[in-house]
GROMACS .gro file of N, CA and C in nm:
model
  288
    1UNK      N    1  12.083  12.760  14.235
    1UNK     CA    2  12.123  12.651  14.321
    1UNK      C    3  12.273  12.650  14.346
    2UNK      N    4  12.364  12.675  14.254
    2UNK     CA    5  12.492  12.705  14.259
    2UNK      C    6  12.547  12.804  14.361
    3UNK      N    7  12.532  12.776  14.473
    3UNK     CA    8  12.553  12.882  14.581
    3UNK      C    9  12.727  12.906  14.634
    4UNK      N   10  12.781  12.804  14.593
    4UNK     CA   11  12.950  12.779  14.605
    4UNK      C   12  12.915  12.681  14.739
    5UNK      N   13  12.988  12.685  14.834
    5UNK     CA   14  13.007  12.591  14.981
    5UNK      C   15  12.964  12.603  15.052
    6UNK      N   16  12.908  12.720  15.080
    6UNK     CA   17  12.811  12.774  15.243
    6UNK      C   18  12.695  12.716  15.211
    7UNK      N   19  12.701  12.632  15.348
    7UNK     CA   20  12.592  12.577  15.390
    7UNK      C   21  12.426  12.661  15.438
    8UNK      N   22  12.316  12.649  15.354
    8UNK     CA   23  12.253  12.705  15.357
    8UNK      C   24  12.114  12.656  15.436
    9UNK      N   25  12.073  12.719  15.517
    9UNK     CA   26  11.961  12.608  15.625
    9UNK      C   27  11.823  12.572  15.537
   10UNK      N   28  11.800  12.483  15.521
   10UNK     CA   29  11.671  12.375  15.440
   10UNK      C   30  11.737  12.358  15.310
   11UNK      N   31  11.896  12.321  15.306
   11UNK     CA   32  11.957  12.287  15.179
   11UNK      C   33  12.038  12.157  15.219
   12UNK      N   34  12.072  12.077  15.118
   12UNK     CA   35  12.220  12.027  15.121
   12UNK      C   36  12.335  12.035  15.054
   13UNK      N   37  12.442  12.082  15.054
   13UNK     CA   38  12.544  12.063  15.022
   13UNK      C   39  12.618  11.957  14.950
   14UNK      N   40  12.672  11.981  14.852
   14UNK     CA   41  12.696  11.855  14.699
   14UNK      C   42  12.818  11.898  14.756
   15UNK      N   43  12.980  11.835  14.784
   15UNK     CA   44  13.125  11.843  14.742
   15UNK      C   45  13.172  11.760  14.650
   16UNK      N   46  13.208  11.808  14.579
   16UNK     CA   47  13.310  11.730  14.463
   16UNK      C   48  13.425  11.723  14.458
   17UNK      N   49  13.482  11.596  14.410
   17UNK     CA   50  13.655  11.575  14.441
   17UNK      C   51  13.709  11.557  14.314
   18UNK      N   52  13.818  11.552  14.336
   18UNK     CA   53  13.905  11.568  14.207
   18UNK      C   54  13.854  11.564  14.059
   19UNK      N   55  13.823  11.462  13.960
   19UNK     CA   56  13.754  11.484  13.837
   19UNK      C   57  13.594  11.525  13.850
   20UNK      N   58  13.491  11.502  13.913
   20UNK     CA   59  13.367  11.554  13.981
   20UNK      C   60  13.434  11.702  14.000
   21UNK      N   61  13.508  11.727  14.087
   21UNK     CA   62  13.538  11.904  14.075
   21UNK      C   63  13.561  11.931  13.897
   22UNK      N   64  13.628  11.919  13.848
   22UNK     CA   65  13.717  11.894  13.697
   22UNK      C   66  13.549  11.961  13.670
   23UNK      N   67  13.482  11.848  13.626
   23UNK     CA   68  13.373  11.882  13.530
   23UNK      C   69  13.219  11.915  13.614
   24UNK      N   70  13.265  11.983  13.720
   24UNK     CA   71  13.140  12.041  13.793
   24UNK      C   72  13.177  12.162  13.778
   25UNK      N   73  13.312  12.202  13.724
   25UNK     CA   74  13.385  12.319  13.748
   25UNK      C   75  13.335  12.428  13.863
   26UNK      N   76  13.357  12.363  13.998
   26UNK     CA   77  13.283  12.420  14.116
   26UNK      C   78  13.346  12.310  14.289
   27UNK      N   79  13.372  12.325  14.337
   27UNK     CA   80  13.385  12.249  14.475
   27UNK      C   81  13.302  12.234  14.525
   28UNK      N   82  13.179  12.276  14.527
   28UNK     CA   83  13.061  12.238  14.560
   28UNK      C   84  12.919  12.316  14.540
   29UNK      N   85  12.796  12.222  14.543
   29UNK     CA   86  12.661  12.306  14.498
   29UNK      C   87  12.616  12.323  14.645
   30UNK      N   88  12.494  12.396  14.621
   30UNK     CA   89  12.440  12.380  14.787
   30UNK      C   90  12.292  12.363  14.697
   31UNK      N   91  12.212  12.276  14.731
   31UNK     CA   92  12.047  12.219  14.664
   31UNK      C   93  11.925  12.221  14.761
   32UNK      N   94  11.901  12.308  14.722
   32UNK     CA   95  11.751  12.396  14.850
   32UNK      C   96  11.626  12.277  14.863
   33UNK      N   97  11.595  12.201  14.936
   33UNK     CA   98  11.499  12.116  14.977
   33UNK      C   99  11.395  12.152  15.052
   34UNK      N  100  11.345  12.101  15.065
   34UNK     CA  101  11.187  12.095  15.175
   34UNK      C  102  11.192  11.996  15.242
   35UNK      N  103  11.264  11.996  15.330
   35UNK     CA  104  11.296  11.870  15.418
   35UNK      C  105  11.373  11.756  15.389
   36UNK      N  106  11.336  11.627  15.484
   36UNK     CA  107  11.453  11.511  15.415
   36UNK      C  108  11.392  11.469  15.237
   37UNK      N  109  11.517  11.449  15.204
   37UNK     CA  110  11.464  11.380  15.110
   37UNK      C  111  11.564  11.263  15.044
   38UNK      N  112  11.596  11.247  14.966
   38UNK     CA  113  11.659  11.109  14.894
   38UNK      C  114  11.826  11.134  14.833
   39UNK      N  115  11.858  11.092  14.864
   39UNK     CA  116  12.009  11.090  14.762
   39UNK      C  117  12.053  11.058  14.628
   40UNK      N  118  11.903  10.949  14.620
   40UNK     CA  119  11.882  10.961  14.483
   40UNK      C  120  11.825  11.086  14.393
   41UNK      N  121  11.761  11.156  14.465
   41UNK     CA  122  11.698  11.298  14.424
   41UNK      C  123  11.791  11.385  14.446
   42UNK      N  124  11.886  11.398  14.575
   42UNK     CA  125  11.988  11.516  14.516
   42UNK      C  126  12.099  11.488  14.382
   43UNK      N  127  12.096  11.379  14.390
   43UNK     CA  128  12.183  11.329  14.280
   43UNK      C  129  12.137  11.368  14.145
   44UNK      N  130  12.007  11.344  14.162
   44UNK     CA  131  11.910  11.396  13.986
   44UNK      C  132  11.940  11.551  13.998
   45UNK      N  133  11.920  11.618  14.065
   45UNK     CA  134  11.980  11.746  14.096
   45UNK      C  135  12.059  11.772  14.053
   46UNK      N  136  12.196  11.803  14.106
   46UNK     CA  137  12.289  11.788  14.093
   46UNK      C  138  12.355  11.784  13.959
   47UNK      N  139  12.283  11.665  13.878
   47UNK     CA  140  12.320  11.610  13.725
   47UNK      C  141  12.217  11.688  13.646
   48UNK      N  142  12.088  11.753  13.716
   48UNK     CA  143  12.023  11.844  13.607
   48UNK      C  144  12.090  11.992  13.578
   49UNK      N  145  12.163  12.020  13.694
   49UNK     CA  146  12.175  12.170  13.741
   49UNK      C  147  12.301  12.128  13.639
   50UNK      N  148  12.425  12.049  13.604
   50UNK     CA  149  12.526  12.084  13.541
   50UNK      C  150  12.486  12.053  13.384
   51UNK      N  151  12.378  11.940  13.408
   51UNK     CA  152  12.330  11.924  13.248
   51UNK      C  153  12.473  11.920  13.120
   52UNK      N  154  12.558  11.824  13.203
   52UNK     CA  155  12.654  11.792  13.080
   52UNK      C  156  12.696  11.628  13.108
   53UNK      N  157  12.759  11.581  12.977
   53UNK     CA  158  12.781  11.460  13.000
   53UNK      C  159  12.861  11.424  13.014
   54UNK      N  160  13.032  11.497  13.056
   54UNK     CA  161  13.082  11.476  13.112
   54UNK      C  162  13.081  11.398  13.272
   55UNK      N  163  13.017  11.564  13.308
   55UNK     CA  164  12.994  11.527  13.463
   55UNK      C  165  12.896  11.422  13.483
   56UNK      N  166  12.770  11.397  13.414
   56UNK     CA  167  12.686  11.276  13.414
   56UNK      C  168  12.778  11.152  13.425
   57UNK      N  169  12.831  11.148  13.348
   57UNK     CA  170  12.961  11.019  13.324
   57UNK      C  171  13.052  10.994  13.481
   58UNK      N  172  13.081  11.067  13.511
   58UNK     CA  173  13.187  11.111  13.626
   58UNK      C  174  13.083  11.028  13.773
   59UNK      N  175  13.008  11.143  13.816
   59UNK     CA  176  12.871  11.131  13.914
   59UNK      C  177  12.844  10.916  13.880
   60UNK      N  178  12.821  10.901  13.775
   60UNK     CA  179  12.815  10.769  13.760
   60UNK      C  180  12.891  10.663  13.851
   61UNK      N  181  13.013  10.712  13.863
   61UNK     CA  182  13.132  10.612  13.895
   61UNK      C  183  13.161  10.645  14.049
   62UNK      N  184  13.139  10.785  14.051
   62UNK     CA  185  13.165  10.788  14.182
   62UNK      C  186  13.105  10.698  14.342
   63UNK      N  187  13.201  10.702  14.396
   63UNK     CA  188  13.174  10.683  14.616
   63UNK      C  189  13.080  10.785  14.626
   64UNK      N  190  12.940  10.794  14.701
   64UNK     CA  191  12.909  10.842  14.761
   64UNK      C  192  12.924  10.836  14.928
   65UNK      N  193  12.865  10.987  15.012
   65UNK     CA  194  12.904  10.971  15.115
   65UNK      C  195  12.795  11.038  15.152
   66UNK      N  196  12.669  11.052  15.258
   66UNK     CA  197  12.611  11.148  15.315
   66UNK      C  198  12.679  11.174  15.469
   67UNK      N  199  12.724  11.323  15.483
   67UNK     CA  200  12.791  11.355  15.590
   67UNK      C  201  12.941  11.253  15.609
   68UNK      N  202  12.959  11.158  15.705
   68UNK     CA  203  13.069  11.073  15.659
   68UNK      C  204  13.044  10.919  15.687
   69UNK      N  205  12.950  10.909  15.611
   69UNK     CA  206  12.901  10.734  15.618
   69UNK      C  207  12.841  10.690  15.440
   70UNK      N  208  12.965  10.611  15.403
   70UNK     CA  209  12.916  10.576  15.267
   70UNK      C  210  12.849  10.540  15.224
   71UNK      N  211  12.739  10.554  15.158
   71UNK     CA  212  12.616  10.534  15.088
   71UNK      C  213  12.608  10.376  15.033
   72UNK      N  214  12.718  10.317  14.973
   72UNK     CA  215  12.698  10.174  14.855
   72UNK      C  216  12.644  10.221  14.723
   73UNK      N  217  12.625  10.135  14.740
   73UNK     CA  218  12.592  10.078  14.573
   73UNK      C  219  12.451  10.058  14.573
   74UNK      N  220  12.386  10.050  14.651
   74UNK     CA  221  12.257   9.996  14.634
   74UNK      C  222  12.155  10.127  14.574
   75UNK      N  223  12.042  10.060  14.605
   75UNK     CA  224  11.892  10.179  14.578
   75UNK      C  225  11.929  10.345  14.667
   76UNK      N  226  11.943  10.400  14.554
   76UNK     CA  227  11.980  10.566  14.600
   76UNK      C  228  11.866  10.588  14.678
   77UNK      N  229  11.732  10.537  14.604
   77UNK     CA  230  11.613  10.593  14.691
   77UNK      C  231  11.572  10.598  14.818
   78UNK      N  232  11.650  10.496  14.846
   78UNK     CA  233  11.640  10.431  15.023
   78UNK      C  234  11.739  10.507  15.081
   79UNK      N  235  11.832  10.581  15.038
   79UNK     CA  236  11.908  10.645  15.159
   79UNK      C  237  11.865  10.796  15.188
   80UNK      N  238  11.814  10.813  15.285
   80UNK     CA  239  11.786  10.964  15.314
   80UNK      C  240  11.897  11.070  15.359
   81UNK      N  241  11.853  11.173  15.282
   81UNK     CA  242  11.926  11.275  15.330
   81UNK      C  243  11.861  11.395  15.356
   82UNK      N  244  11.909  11.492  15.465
   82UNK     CA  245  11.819  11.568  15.581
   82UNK      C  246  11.878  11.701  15.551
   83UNK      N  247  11.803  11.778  15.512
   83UNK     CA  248  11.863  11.973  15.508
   83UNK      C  249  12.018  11.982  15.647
   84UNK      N  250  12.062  12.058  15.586
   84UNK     CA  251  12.187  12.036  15.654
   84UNK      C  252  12.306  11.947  15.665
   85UNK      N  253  12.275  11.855  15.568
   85UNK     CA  254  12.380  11.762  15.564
   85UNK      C  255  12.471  11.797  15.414
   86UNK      N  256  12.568  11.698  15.411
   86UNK     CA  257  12.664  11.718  15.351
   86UNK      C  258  12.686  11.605  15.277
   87UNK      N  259  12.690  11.584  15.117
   87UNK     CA  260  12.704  11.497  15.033
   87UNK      C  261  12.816  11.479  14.933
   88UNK      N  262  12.866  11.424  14.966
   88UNK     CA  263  12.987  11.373  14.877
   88UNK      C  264  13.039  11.271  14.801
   89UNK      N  265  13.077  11.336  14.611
   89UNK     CA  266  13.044  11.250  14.541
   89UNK      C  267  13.248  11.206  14.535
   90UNK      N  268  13.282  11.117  14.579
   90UNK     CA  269  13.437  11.090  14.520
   90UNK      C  270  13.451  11.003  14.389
   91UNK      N  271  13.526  11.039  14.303
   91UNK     CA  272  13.530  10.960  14.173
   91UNK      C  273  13.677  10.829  14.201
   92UNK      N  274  13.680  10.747  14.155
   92UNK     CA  275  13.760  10.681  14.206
   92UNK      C  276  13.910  10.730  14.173
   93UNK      N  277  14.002  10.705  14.241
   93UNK     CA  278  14.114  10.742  14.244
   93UNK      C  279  14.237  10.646  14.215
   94UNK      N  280  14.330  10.648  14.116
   94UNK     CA  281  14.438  10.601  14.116
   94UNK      C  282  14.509  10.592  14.191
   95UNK      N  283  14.612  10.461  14.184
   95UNK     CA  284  14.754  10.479  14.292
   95UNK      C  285  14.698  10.433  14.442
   96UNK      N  286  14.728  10.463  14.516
   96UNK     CA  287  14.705  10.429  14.663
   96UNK      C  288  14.812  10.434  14.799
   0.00000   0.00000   0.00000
């Protein structure tokens, strides 16, 4: 699943930012699907494929984003995400 950044067709694309990069040790996954599916499910992904608790910890706190419209806070399950898109986890950031 660890494909690096190229976007791969019936996949989506994970980017990670600053500490999410840190302990993904990677800029991004690419996660092979079968169509749309959930953000809550690439997310379980994502946290199975690095299987540490660092990054579990990290992924926790973070902004999500599918493509460039922020996800919230709410039920992961309800937001869909479609092969070809682009998911992004930001961890919060100091300073401003």
């Amino acid at each position: 699943m660890n494909e690096g950044p190229n976007q791969a067709e019936g996949a989506v694309t994970v980017r990670y930012w600053a500490s999410a990069r840190a302990a993904a040790g990677t800029e991004a996954d690419v996660v092979e699907v079968d169509g749309a599916t959930t953000l809550a499910e690439v997310v379980r992904r994502v946290v199975a494929l690095h299987d540490d608790e660092a990054f579990t910890r990290v992924v926790g706190v973070c902004s999500v984003l599918v493509e460039d419209r922020p996800a919230g806070k709410g039920d992961l399950t309800l937001v869909p995400v479609e092969p070809g898109q682009t998911v992004q986890l930001l961890p919060p950031f100091a300073g401003g």
